[in-house]
mmCIF file of C-alpha atoms in Angstrom:
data_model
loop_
_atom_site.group_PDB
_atom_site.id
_atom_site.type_symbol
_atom_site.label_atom_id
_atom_site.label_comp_id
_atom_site.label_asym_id
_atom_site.label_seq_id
_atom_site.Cartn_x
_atom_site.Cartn_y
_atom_site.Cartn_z
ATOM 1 C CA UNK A 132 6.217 -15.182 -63.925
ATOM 2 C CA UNK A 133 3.028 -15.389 -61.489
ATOM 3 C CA UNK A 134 4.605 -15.598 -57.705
ATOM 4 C CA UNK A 135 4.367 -18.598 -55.714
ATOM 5 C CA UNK A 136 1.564 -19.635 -53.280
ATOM 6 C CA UNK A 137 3.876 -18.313 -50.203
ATOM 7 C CA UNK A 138 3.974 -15.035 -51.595
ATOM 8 C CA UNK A 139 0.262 -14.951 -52.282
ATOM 9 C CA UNK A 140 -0.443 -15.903 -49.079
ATOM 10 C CA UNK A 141 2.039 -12.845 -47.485
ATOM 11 C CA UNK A 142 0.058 -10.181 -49.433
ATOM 12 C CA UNK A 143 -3.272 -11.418 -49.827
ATOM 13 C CA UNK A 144 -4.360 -14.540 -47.965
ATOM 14 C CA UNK A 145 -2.488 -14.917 -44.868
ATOM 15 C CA UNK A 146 -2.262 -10.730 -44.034
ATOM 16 C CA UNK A 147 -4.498 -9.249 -41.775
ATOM 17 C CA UNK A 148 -4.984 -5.950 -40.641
ATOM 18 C CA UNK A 149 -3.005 -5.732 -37.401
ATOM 19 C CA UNK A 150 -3.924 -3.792 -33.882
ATOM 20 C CA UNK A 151 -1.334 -4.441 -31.352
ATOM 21 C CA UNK A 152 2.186 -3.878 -32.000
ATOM 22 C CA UNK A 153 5.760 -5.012 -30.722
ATOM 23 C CA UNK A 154 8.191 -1.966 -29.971
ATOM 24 C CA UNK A 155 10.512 -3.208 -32.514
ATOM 25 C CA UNK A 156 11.151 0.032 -34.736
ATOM 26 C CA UNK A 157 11.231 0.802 -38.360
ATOM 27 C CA UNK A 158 14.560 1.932 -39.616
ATOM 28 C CA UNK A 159 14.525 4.682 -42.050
ATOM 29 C CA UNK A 160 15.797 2.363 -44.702
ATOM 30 C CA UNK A 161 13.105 0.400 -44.481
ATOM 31 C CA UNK A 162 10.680 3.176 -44.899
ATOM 32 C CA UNK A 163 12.974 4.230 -47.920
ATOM 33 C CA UNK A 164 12.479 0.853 -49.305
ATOM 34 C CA UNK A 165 8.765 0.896 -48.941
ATOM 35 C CA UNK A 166 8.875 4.496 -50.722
ATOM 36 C CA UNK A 167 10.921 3.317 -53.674
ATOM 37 C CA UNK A 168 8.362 0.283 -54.208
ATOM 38 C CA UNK A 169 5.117 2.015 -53.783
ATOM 39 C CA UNK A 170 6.463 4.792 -56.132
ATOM 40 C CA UNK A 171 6.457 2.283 -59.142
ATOM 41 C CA UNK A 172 2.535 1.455 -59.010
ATOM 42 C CA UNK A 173 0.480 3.259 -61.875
ATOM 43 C CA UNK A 174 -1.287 6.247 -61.687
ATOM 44 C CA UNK A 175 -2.745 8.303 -64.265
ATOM 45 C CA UNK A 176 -0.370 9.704 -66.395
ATOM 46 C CA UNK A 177 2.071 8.985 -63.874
ATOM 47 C CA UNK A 178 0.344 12.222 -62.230
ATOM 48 C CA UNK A 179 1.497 10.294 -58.600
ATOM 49 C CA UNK A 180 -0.917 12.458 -56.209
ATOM 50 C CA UNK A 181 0.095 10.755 -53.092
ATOM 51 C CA UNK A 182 1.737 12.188 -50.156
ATOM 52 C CA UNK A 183 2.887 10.312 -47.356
ATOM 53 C CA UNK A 184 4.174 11.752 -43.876
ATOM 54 C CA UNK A 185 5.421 9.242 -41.758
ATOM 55 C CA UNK A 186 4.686 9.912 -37.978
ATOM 56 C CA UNK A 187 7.233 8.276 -35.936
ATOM 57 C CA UNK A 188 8.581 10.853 -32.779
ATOM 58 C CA UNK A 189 5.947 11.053 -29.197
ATOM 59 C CA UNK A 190 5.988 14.631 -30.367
ATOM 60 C CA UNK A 191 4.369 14.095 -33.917
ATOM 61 C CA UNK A 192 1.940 11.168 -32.196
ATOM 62 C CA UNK A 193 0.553 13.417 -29.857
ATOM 63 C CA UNK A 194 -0.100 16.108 -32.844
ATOM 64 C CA UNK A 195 -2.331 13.160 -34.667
ATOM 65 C CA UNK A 196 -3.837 12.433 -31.214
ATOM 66 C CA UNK A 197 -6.801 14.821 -31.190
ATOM 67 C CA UNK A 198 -7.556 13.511 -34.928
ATOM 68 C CA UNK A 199 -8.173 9.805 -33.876
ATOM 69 C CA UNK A 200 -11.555 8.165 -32.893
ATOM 70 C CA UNK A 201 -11.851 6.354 -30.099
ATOM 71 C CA UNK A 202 -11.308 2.619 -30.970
ATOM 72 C CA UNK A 203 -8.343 3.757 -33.680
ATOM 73 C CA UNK A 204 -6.531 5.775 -30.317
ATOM 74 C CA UNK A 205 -4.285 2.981 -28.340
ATOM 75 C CA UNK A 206 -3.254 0.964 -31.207
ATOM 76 C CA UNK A 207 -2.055 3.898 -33.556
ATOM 77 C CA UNK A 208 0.118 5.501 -30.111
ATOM 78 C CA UNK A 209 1.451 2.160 -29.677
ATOM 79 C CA UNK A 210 2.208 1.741 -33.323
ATOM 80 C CA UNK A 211 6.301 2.398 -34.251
ATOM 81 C CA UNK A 212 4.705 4.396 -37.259
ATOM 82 C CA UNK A 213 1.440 5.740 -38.745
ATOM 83 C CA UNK A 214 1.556 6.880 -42.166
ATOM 84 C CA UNK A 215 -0.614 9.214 -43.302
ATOM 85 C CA UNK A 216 -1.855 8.959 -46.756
ATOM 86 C CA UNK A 217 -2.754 12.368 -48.281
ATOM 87 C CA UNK A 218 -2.776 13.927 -51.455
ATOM 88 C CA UNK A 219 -2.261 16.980 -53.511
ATOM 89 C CA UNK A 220 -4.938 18.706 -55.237
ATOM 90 C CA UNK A 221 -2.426 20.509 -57.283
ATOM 91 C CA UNK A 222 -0.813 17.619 -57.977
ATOM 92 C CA UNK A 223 -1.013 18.893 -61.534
ATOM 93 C CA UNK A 224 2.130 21.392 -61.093
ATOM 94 C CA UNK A 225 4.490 18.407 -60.949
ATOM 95 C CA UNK A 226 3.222 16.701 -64.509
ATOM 96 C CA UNK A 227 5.538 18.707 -66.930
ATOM 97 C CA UNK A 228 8.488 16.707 -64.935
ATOM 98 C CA UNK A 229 6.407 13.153 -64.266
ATOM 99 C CA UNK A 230 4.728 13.128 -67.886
ATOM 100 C CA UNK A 231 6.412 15.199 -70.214
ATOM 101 C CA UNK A 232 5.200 13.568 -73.083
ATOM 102 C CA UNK A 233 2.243 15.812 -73.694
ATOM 103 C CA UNK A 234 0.726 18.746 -72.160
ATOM 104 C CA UNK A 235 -0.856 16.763 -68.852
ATOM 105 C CA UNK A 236 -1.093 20.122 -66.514
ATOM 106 C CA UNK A 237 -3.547 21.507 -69.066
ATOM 107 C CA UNK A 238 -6.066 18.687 -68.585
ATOM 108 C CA UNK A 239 -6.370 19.353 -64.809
ATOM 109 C CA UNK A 240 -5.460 23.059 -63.824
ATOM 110 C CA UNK A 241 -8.498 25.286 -64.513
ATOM 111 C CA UNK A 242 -10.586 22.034 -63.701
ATOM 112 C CA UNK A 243 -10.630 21.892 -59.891
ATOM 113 C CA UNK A 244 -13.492 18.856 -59.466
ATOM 114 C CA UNK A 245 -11.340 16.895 -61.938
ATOM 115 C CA UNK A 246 -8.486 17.098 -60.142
ATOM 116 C CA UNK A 247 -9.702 16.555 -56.971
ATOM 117 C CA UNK A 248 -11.474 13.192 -58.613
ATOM 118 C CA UNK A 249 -8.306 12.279 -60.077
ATOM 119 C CA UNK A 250 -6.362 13.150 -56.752
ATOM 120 C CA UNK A 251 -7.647 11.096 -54.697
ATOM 121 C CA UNK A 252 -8.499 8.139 -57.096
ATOM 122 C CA UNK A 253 -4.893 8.178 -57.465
ATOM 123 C CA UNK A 254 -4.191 8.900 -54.370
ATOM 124 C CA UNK A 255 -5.716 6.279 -52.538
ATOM 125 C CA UNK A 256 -4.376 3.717 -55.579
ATOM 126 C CA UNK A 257 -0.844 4.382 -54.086
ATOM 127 C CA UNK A 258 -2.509 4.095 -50.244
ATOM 128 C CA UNK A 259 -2.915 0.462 -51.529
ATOM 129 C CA UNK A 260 0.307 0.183 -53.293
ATOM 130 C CA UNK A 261 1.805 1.256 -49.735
ATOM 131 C CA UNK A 262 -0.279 -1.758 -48.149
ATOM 132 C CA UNK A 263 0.724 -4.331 -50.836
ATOM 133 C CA UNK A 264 4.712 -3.412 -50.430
ATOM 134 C CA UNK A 265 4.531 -2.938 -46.623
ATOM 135 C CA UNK A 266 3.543 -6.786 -47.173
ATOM 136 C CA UNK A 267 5.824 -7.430 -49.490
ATOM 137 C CA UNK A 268 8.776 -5.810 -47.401
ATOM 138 C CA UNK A 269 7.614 -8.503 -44.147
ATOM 139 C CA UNK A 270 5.762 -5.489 -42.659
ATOM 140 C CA UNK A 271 2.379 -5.839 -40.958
ATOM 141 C CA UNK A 272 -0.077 -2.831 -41.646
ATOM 142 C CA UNK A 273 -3.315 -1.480 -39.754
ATOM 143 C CA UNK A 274 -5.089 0.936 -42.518
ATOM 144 C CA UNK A 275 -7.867 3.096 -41.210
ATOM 145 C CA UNK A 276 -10.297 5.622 -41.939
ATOM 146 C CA UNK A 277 -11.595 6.325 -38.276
ATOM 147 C CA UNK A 278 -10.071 10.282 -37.578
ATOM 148 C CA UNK A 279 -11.242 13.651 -38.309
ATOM 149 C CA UNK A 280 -9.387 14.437 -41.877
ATOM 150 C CA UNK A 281 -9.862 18.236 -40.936
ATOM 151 C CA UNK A 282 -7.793 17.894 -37.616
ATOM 152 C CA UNK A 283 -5.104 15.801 -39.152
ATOM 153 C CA UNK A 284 -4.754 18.969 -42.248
ATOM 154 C CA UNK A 285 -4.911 21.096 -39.669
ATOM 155 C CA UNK A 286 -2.354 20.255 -37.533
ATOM 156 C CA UNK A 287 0.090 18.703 -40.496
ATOM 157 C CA UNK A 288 -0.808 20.391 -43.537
ATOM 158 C CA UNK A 289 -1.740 23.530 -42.737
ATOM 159 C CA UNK A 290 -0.612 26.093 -45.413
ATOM 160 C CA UNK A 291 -0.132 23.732 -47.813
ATOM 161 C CA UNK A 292 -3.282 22.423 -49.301
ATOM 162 C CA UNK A 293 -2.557 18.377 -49.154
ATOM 163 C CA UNK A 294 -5.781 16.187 -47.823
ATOM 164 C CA UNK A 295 -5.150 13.670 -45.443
ATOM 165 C CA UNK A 296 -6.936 10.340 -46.874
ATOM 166 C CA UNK A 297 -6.276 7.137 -44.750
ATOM 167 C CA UNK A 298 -3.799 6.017 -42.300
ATOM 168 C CA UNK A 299 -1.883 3.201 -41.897
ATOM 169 C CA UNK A 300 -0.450 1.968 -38.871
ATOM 170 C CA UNK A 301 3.100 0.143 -39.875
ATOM 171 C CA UNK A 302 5.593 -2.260 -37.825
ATOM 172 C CA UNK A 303 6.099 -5.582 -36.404
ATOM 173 C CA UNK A 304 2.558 -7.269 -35.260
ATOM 174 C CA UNK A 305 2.021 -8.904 -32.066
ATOM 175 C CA UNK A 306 -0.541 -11.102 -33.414
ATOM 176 C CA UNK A 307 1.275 -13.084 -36.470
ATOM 177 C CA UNK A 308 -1.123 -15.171 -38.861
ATOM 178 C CA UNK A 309 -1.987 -18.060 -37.085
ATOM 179 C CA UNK A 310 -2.754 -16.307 -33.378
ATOM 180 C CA UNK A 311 -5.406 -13.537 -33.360
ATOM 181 C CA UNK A 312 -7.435 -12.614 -36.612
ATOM 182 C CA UNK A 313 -9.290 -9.716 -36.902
ATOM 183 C CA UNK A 314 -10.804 -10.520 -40.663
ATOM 184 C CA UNK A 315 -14.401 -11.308 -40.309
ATOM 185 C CA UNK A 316 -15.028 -14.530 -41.433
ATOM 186 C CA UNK A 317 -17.453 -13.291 -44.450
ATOM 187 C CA UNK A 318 -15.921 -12.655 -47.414
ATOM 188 C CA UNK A 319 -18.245 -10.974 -50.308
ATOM 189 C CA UNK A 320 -20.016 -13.697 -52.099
ATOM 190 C CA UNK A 321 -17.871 -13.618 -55.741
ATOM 191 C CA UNK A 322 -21.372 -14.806 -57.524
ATOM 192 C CA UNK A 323 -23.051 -11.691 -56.196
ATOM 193 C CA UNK A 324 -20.223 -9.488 -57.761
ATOM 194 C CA UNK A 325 -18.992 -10.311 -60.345
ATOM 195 C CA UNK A 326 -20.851 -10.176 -63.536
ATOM 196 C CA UNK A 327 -19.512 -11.507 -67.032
ATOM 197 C CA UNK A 328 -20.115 -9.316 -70.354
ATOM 198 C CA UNK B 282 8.363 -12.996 -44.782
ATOM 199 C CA UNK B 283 9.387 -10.654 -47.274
ATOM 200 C CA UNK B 284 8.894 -11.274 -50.012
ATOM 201 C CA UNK B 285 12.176 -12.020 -52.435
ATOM 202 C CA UNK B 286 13.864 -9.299 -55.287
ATOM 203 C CA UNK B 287 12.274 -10.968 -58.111
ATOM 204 C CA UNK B 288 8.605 -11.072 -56.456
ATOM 205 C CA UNK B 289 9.062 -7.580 -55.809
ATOM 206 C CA UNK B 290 10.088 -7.072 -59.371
ATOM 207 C CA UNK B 291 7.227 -8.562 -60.520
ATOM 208 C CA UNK B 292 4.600 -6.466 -58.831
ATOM 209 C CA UNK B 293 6.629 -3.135 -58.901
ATOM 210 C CA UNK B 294 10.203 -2.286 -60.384
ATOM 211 C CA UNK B 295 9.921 -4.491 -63.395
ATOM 212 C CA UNK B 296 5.461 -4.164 -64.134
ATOM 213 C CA UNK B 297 4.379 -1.885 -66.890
ATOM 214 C CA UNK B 298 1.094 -0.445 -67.945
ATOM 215 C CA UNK B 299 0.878 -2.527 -71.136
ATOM 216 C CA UNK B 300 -1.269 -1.791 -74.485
ATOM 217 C CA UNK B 301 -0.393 -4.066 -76.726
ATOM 218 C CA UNK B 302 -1.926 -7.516 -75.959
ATOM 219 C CA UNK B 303 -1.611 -10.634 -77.618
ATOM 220 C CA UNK B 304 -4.962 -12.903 -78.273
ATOM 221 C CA UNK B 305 -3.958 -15.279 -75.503
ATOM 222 C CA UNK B 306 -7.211 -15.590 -73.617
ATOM 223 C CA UNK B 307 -7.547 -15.398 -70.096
ATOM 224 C CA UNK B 308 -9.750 -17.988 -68.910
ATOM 225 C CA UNK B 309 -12.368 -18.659 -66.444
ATOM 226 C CA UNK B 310 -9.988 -20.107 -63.730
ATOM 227 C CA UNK B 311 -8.106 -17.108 -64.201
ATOM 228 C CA UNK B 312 -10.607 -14.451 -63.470
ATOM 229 C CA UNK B 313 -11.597 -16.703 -60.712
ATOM 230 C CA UNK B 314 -8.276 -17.182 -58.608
ATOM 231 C CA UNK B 315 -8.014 -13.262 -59.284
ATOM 232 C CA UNK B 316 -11.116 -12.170 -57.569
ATOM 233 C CA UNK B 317 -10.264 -14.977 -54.777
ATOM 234 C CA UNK B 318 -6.842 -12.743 -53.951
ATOM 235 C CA UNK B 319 -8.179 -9.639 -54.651
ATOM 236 C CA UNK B 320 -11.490 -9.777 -52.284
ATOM 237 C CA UNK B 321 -8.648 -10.514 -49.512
ATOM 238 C CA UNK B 322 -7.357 -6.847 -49.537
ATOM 239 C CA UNK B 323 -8.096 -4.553 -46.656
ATOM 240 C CA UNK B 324 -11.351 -2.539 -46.964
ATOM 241 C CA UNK B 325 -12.646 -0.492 -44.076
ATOM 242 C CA UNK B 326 -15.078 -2.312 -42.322
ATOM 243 C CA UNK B 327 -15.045 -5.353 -44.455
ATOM 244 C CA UNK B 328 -17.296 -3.095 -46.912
ATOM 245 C CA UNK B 329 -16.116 -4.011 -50.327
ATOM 246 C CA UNK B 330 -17.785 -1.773 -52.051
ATOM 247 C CA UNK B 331 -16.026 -2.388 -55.439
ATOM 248 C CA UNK B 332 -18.072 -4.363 -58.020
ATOM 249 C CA UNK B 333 -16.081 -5.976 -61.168
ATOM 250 C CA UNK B 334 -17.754 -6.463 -64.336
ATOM 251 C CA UNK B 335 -15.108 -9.040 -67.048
ATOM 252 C CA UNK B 336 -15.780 -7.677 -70.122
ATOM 253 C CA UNK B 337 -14.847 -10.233 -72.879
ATOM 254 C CA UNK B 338 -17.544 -10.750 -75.551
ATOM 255 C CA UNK B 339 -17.144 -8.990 -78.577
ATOM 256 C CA UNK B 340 -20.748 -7.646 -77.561
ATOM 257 C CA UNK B 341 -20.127 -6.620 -74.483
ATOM 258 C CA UNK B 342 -16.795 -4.653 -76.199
ATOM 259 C CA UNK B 343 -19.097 -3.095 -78.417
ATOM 260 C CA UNK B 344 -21.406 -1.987 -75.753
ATOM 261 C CA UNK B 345 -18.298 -0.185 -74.190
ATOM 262 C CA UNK B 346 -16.577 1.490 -77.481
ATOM 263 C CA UNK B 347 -18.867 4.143 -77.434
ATOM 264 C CA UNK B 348 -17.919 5.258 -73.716
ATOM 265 C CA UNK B 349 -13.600 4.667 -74.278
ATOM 266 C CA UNK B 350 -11.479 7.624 -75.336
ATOM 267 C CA UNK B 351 -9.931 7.931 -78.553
ATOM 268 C CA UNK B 352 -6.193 6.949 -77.065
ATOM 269 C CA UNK B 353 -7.424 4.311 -75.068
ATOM 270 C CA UNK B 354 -9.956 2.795 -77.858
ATOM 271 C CA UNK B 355 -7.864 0.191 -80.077
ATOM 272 C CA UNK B 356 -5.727 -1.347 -77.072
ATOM 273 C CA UNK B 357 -9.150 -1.640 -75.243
ATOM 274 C CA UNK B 358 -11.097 -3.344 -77.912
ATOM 275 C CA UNK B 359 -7.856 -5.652 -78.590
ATOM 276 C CA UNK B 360 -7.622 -6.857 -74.824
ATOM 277 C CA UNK B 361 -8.712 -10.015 -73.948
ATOM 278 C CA UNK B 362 -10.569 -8.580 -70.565
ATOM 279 C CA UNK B 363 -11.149 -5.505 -69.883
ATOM 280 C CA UNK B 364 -12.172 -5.074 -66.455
ATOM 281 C CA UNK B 365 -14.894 -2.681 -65.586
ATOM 282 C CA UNK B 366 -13.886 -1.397 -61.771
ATOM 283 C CA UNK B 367 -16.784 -0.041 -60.497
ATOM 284 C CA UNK B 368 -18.238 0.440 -57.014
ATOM 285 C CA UNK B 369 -22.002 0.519 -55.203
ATOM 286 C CA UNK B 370 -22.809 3.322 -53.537
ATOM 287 C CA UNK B 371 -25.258 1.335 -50.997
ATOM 288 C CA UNK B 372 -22.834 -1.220 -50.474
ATOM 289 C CA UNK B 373 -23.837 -0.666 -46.430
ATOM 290 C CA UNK B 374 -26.555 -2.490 -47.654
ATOM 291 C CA UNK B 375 -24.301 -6.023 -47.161
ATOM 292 C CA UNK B 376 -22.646 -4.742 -43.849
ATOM 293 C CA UNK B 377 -24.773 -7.069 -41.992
ATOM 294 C CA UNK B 378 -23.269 -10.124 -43.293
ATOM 295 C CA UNK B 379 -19.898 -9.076 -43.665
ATOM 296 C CA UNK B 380 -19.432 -6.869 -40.849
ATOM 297 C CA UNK B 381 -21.485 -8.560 -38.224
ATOM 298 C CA UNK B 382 -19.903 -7.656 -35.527
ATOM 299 C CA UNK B 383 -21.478 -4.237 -34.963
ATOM 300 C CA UNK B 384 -24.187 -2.406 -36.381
ATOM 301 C CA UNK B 385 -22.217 -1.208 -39.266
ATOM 302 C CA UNK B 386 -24.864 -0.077 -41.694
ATOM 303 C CA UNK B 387 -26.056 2.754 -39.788
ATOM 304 C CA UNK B 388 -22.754 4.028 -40.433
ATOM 305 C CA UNK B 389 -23.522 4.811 -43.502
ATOM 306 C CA UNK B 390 -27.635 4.660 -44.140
ATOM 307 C CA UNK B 391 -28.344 8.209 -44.189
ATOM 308 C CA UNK B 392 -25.842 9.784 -44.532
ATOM 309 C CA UNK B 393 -25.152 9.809 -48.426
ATOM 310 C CA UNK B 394 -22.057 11.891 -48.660
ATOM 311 C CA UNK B 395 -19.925 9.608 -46.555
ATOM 312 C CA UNK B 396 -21.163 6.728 -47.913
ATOM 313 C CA UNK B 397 -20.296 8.111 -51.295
ATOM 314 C CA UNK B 398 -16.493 9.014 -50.060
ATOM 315 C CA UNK B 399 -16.559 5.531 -48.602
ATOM 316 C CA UNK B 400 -17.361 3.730 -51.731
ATOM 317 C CA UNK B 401 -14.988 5.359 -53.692
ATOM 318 C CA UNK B 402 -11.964 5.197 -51.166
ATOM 319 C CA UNK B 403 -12.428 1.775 -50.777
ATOM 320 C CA UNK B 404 -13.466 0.450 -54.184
ATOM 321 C CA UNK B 405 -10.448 2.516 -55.629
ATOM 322 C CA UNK B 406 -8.220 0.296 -52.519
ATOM 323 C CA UNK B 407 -10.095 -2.747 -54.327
ATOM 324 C CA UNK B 408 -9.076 -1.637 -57.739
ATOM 325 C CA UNK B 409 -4.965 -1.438 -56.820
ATOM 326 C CA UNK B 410 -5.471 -4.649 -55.396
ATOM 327 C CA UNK B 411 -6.753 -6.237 -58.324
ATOM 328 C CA UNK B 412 -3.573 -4.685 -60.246
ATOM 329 C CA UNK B 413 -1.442 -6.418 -57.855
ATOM 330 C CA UNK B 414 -2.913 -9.719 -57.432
ATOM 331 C CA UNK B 415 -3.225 -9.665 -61.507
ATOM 332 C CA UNK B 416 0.599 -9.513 -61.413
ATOM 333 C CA UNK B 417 0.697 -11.953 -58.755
ATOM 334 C CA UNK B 418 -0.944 -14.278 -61.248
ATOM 335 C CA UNK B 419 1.563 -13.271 -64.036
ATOM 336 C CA UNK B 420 -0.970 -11.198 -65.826
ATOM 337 C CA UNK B 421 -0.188 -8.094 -67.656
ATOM 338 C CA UNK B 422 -2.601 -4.985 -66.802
ATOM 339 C CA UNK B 423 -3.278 -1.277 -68.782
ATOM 340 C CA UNK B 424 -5.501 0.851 -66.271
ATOM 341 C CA UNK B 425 -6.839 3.795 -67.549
ATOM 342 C CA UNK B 426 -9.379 6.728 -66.726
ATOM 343 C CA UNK B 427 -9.625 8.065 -69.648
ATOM 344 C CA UNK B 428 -13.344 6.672 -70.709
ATOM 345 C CA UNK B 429 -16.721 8.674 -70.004
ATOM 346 C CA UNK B 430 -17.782 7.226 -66.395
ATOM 347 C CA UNK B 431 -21.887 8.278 -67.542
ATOM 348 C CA UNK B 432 -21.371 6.073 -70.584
ATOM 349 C CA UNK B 433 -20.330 3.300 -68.893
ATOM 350 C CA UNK B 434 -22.874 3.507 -65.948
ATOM 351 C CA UNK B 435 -25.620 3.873 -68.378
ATOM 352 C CA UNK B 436 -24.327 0.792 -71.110
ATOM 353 C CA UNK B 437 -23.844 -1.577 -67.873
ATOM 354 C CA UNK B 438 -25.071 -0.324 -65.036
ATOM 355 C CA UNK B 439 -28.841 1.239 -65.645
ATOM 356 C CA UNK B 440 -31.178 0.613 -62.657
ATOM 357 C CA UNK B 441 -28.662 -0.614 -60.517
ATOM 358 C CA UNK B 442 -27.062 2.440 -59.283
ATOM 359 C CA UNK B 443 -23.197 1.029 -59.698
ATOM 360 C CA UNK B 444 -20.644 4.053 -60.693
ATOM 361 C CA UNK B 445 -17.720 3.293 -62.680
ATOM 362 C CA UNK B 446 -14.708 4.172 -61.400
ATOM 363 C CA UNK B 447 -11.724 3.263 -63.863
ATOM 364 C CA UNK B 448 -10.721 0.309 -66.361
ATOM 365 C CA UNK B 449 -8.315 -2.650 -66.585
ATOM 366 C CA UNK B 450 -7.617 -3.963 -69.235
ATOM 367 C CA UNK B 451 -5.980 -7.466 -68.567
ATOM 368 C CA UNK B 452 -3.954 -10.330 -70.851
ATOM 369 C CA UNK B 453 -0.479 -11.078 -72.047
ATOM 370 C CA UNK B 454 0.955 -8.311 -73.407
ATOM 371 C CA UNK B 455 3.274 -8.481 -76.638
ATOM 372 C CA UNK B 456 5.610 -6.116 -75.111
ATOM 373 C CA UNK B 457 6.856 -7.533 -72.174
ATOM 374 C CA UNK B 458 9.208 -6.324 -69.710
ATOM 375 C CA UNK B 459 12.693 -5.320 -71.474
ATOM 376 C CA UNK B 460 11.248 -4.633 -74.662
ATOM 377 C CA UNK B 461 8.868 -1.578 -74.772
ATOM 378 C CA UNK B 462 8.622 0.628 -71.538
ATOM 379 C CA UNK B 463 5.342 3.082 -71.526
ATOM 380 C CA UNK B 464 6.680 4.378 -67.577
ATOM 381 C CA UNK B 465 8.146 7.860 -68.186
ATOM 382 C CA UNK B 466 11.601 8.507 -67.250
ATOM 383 C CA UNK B 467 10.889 10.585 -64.318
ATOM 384 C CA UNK B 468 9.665 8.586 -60.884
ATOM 385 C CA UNK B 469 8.662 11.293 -58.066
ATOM 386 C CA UNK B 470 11.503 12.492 -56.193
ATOM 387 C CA UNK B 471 11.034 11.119 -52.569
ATOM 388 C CA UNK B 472 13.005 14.051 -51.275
ATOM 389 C CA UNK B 473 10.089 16.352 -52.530
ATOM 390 C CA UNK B 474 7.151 13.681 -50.995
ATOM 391 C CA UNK B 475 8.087 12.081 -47.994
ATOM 392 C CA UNK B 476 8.047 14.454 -44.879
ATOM 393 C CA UNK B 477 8.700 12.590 -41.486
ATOM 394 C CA UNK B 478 7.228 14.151 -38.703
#
């Protein structure tokens, strides 16, 4: 059953990417609920790279402070959480338990560039899974790519070899569809991309 | 608005990766209205670097059997799309128009290695969404990796300088939800992923 125009509209046509936030908070169970979606999306042999940590006290905030560029600073302090999408390299140790169908581990350990390719190609598939059900759950989101990815492994990951990716700024918006856009209004050209074979 | 249980279902709890496809086409319209929601997902800096190529002929589906891997071969040449995601590694090249509001493309022009990590980030973000907004439309999807990238960029892509980055293939599956289930048993434990700082 495709989904109605209204719910079309929530995740695709009507969402923006959001920058100034209300200081309603996000209860755990909502952050639960957005885990148990996201977790469904495929990955490669379910190989589910992905780590999240979801930054939520002052004290965690100011840790991801020195990470953030200038024009991503304000908004993500403000925000009730910033998740940050990582992933794990050795992702590879959990496939016996996530695919146990075949062999999987053997395809990946030994074969560090593949894994890392495979990482975060997977990896970033579930950053967008965690976009789409943020949506889906009446969540605004404000993804991002402007911080030092060193700093934030530093400082949260330190020890344990996960690779920050992007971050996504999560709550209630100030600016609702319908006030303040921040989409440009150029959308790619779909006769300059897409080709038919 | 969040969206309700059974939308939710659709794109998440109840969606499968499917590989056995009935020879319902997918028309035109179709492909259209799913590039129309998909182009709407977040990329950073309005970039969207991915670039889809709807592979349908029986031509083109020759041109890609050599490249496909032997487990992913019969479902693939029995789909009724299968979509090439790929992405442009000078996509900065468009910034211009559809970032205008700063001078995005010296960003990027340059400096290869970013521009590289950029494309593929964000053309992988482009590839989940087309998963979702497939499902959105009531489309079944089976994406896969398992295909030789060179193969593909040389069959479809020579002189242009596109990389493949993974397939689709798209249609209406003959195993829909309730019958046959290709998710393993195991989900990741969100005890062992989610860390909140």
């Amino acid at each position: 059953m495709p989904l109605d125009d209204a719910a079309q509209d929530t995740l695709f046509r009507s969402a923006r990417t959001h920058n100034k936030w209300t200081a309603t908070p996000v209860p755990d169970a909502m952050l639960q609920a957005l885990y148990d979606l996201l977790k469904m999306g495929p990955t490669s042999a379910n190989s589910s790279p992905a780590r999240f940590v979801f930054v939520r006290t002052p004290e965690a905030k100011e840790r991801l402070r020195p990470a953030l560029s200038a024009g991503n600073l304000e908004k993500t302090m403000a925000a009730p959480v910033t998740v940050i999408v990582a992933y794990d390299p050795r992702f590879y140790d959990e496939l016996p338990k996530l695919f146990p169908h075949a062999d999987a581990r053997s395809w990946f350990a030994g074969n560090e560039a593949l894994a890392e390719e495979t990482a975060f190609r997977n990896g970033t598939l579930q950053g967008a899974y965690l976009i789409m059900a943020a949506r889906a759950l009446g969540l605004d989101c404000g993804p991002m790519s402007g911080f030092d990815r060193a700093k934030v492994d530093e400082a949260f990951f330190a020890g344990r070899g996960w690779k920050s990716n992007f971050l996504v700024n999560l709550g209630c918006s100030r600016a609702r569809p319908g006030s303040i856009s921040t989409r440009p209004a150029s959308s790619p050209d779909s006769s300059s991309l897409i080709r038919q074979a």
